[in-house]
Every structure is written in structure tokens, then in C-alpha cells.
Short mmCIF file of C-alpha atoms in Angstrom, two decimals:
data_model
loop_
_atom_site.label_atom_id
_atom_site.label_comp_id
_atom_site.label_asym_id
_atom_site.label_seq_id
_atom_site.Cartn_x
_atom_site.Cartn_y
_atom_site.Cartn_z
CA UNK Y 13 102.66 109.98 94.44
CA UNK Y 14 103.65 112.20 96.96
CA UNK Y 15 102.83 112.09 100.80
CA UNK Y 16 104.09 114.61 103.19
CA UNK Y 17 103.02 115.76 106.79
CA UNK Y 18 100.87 113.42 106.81
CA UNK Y 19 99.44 110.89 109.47
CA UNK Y 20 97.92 107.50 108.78
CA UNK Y 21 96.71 106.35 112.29
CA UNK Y 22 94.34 103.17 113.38
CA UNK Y 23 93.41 101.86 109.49
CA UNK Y 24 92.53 98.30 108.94
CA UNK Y 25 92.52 95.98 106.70
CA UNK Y 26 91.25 92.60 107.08
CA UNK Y 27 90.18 89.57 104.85
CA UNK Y 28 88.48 86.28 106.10
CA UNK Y 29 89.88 84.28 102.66
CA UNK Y 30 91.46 86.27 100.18
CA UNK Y 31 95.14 88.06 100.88
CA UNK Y 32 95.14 91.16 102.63
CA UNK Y 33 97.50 94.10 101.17
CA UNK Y 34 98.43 97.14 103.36
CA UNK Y 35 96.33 98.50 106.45
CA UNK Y 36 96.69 102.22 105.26
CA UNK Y 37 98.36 102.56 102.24
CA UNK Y 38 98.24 99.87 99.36
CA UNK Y 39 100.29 100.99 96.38
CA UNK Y 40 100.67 98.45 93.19
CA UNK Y 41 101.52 98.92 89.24
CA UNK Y 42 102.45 102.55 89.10
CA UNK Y 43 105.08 103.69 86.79
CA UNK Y 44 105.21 107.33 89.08
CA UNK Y 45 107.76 107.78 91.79
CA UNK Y 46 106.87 107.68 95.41
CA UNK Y 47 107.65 109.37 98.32
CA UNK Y 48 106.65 109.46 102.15
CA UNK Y 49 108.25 112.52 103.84
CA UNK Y 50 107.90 113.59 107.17
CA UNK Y 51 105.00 111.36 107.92
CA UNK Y 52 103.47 108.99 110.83
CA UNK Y 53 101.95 105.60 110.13
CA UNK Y 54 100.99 104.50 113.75
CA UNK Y 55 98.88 101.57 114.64
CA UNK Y 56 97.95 100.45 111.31
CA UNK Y 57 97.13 96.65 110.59
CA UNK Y 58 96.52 94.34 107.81
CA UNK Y 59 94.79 90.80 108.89
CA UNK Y 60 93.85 87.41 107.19
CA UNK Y 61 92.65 84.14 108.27
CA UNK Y 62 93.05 82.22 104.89
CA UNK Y 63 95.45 84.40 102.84
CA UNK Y 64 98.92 86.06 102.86
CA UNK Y 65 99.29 89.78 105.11
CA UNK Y 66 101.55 92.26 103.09
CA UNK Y 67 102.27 95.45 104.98
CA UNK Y 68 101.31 96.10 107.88
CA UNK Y 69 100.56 100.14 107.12
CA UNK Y 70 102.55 100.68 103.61
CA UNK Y 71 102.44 98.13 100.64
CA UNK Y 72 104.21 98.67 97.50
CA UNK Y 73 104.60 96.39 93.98
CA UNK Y 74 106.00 98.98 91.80
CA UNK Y 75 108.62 99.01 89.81
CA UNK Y 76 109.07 102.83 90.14
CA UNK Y 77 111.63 104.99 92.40
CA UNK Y 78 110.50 104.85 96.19
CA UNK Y 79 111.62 107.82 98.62
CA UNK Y 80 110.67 107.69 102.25
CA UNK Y 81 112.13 109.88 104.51
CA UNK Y 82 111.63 111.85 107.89
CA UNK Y 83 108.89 109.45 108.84
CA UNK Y 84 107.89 107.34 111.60
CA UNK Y 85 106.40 103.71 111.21
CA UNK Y 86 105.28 102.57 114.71
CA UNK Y 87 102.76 99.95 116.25
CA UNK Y 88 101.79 98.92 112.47
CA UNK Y 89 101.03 95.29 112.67
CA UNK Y 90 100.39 92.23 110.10
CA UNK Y 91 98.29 88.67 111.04
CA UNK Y 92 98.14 85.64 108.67
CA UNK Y 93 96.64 83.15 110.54
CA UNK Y 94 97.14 80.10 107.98
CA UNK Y 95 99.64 81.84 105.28
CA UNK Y 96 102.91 84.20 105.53
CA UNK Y 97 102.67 87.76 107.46
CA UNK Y 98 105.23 90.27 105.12
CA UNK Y 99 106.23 93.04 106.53
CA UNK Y 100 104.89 94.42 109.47
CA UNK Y 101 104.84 98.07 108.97
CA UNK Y 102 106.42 97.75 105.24
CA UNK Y 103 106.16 95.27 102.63
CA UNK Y 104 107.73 96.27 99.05
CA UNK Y 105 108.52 94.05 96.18
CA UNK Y 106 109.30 94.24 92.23
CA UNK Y 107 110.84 97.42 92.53
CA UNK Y 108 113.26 97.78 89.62
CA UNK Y 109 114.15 101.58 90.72
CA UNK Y 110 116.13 102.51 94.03
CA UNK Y 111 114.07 102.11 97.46
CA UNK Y 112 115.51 104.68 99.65
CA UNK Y 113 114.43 104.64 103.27
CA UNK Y 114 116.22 107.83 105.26
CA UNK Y 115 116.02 109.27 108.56
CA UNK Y 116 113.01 107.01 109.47
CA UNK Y 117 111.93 105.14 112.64
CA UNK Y 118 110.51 101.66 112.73
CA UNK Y 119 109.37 101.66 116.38
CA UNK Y 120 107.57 98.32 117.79
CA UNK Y 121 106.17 96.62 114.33
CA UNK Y 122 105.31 93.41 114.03
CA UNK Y 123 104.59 90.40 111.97
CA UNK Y 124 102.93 87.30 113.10
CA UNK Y 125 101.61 84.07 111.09
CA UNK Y 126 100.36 81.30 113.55
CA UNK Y 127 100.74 78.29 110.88
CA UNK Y 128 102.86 80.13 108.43
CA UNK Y 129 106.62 82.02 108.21
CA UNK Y 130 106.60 85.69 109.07
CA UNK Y 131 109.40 87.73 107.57
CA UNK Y 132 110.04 90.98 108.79
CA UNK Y 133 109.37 92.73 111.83
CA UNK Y 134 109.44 96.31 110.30
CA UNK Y 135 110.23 95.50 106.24
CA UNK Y 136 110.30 92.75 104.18
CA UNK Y 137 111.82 93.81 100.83
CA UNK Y 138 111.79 91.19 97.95
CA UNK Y 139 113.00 91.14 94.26
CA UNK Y 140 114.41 94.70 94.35
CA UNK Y 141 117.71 95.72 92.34
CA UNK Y 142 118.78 98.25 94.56
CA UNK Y 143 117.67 99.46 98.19
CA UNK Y 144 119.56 101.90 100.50
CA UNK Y 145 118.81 102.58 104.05
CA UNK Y 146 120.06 105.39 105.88
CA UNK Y 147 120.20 107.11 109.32
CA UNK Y 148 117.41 105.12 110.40
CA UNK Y 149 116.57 103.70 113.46
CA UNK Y 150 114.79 99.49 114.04
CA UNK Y 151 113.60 99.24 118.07
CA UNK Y 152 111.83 96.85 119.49
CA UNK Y 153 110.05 94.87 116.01
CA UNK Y 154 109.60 91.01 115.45
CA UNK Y 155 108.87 88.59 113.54
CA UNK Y 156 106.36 85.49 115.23
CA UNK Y 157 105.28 82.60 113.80
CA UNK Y 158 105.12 78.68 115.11
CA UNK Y 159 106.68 77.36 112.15
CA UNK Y 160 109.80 80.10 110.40
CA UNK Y 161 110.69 83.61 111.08
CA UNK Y 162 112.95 85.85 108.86
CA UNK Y 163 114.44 89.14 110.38
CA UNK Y 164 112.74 90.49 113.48
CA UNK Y 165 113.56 94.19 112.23
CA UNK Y 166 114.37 92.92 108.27
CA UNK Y 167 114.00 91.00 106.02
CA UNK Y 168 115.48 91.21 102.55
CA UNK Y 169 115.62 88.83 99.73
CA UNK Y 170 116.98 88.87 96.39
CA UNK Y 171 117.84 92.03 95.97
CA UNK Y 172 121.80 92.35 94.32
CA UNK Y 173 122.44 96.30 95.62
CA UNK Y 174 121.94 96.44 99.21
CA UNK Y 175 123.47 98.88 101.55
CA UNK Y 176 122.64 100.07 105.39
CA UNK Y 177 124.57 102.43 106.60
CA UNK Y 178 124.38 104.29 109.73
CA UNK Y 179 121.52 102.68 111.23
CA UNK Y 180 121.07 101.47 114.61
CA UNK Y 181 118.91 98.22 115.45
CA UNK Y 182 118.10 97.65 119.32
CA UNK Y 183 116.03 94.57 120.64
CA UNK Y 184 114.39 93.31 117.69
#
């Protein structure tokens, strides 16, 4: 899967029981690679009453290679009103191959549960072997919830190869 130049703006995804998954771009069980380059997701949003909100604009469960570069993630939002919020502009998880995030901006994202934890204001990243980020840049993002909040700019779990390196993070 390949995405380039491309601009995902205002999508919306919403579910009154079931989980919600990604308000622009849902990705899940591919054995391809996939990469975002020199793209915008703005204002994207993923919303549940009932269920669990993954992504606010980008959702991946792959276990392939995951490239995304040159882009900018900004006003992408997630709502779980009774579950967990994951990820407000990027929620990734299984991913056996590298996730490599370069040169990207996460620019006011959010994540919000009002009776469950939120984690992530711009990523959540869970059960990963190996993610790098690079040259990227976190400004104002949270995470909001009554109850447990993990990472206002990111959260990462389990995930045994982790390096940042040369990114800034201001006021999330």
C-alpha cells in the first residue's frame, strides 16, 4: 500500500455500539508494506459511545513493514465515551516488521474517553518489535479521560526496540 501526496481531510467514523477503527484510513491483516509519504491527514475523527476508538485518522493491525514519512497528522481526533480512545491521530498494533515514522508532524491530536483510559495524544503503538521515530515533531496533543491517561503526545507499550531520536515534543 502506498500513499503519497495525498490529503485525507474531515472523514468520520462513528459507531453507537460496536468499536470504531480509523476516521480515514483503517488498515488490518495485510502481509504488504505500507507507506504514507508526503501526506496530510487533517481533522479526521473516529467516535463511539459503547465501544473502543482506534485511530483517530490512520489505523493499522499488520504485521507488515510501516513507512510514514514527510507527512502531517493534525486536528485528527478519537471519542470513546464508555471504553478506551487509542490513538488520536495514529493507532498501530501487532506489527512484527519496523514502524518507521520520519520527518512527520503530529500537530494538536487528541484522544478522549469520558469513563474509560485514553492513551495517546498523537500515537498509541502496542505489541510492536521494533519502532523508530525520527526528525519528527509532537505540539500541542493530549490525552483526556476522567478515569487514566497514557502519554499526551505517546503512548507505547510492549514493544522491546524502541528508539526516538531527534524529535522535539512541546506542550503536550
Amino acid at each position: 500500500v502506498l500513499v503519497t501526496d495525498y490529503e485525507f481531510k474531515q472523514n468520520k467514523a462513528n459507531s453507537v455500539v460496536n468499536r470504531v477503527r480509523a476516521g480515514a484510513i483503517s488498515i488490518e491483516s495485510i502481509t504488504e508494506s505500507v507507506t504514507i509519504d508526503s501526506s496530510t491527514l487533517f481533522n479526521n475523527t473516529a467516535s463511539s459511545r459503547d465501544g473502543a476508538a482506534f485511530g483517530g485518522a490512520l489505523r493499522l493491525k499488520t504485521s507488515c513493514l510501516v513507512e510514514i514519512r514527510n507527512s502531517t497528522f493534525q486536528h485528527n481526533s478519537i471519542y470513546s465515551k464508555i471504553s478506551g480512545a487509542y490513538g488520536g491521530a495514529i493507532e498501530v498494533s501487532n506489527a512484527i516488521e519496523p514502524i518507521i515514522i520520519t520527518n512527520t508532524s503530529f500537530i494538536q491530536n487528541s484522544a478522549c474517553s469520558n469513563e474509560g483510559s485514553s492513551y495517546g495524544g498523537a500515537i498509541r503503538i502496542v505489541d510492536s518489535n521494533k519502532t523508530d521515530m525520527n526528525f519528527c515533531s509532537f505540539t500541542n496533543n493530549s490525552a483526556i479521560s476522567k478515569t487514566t491517561t497514557f502519554g499526551g503526545a505517546v503512548c507505547a507499550t510492549d514493544i522491546p526496540d524502541l528508539q526516538v531520536s531527534d524529535c522535539d515534543f512541546d506542550r503536550n
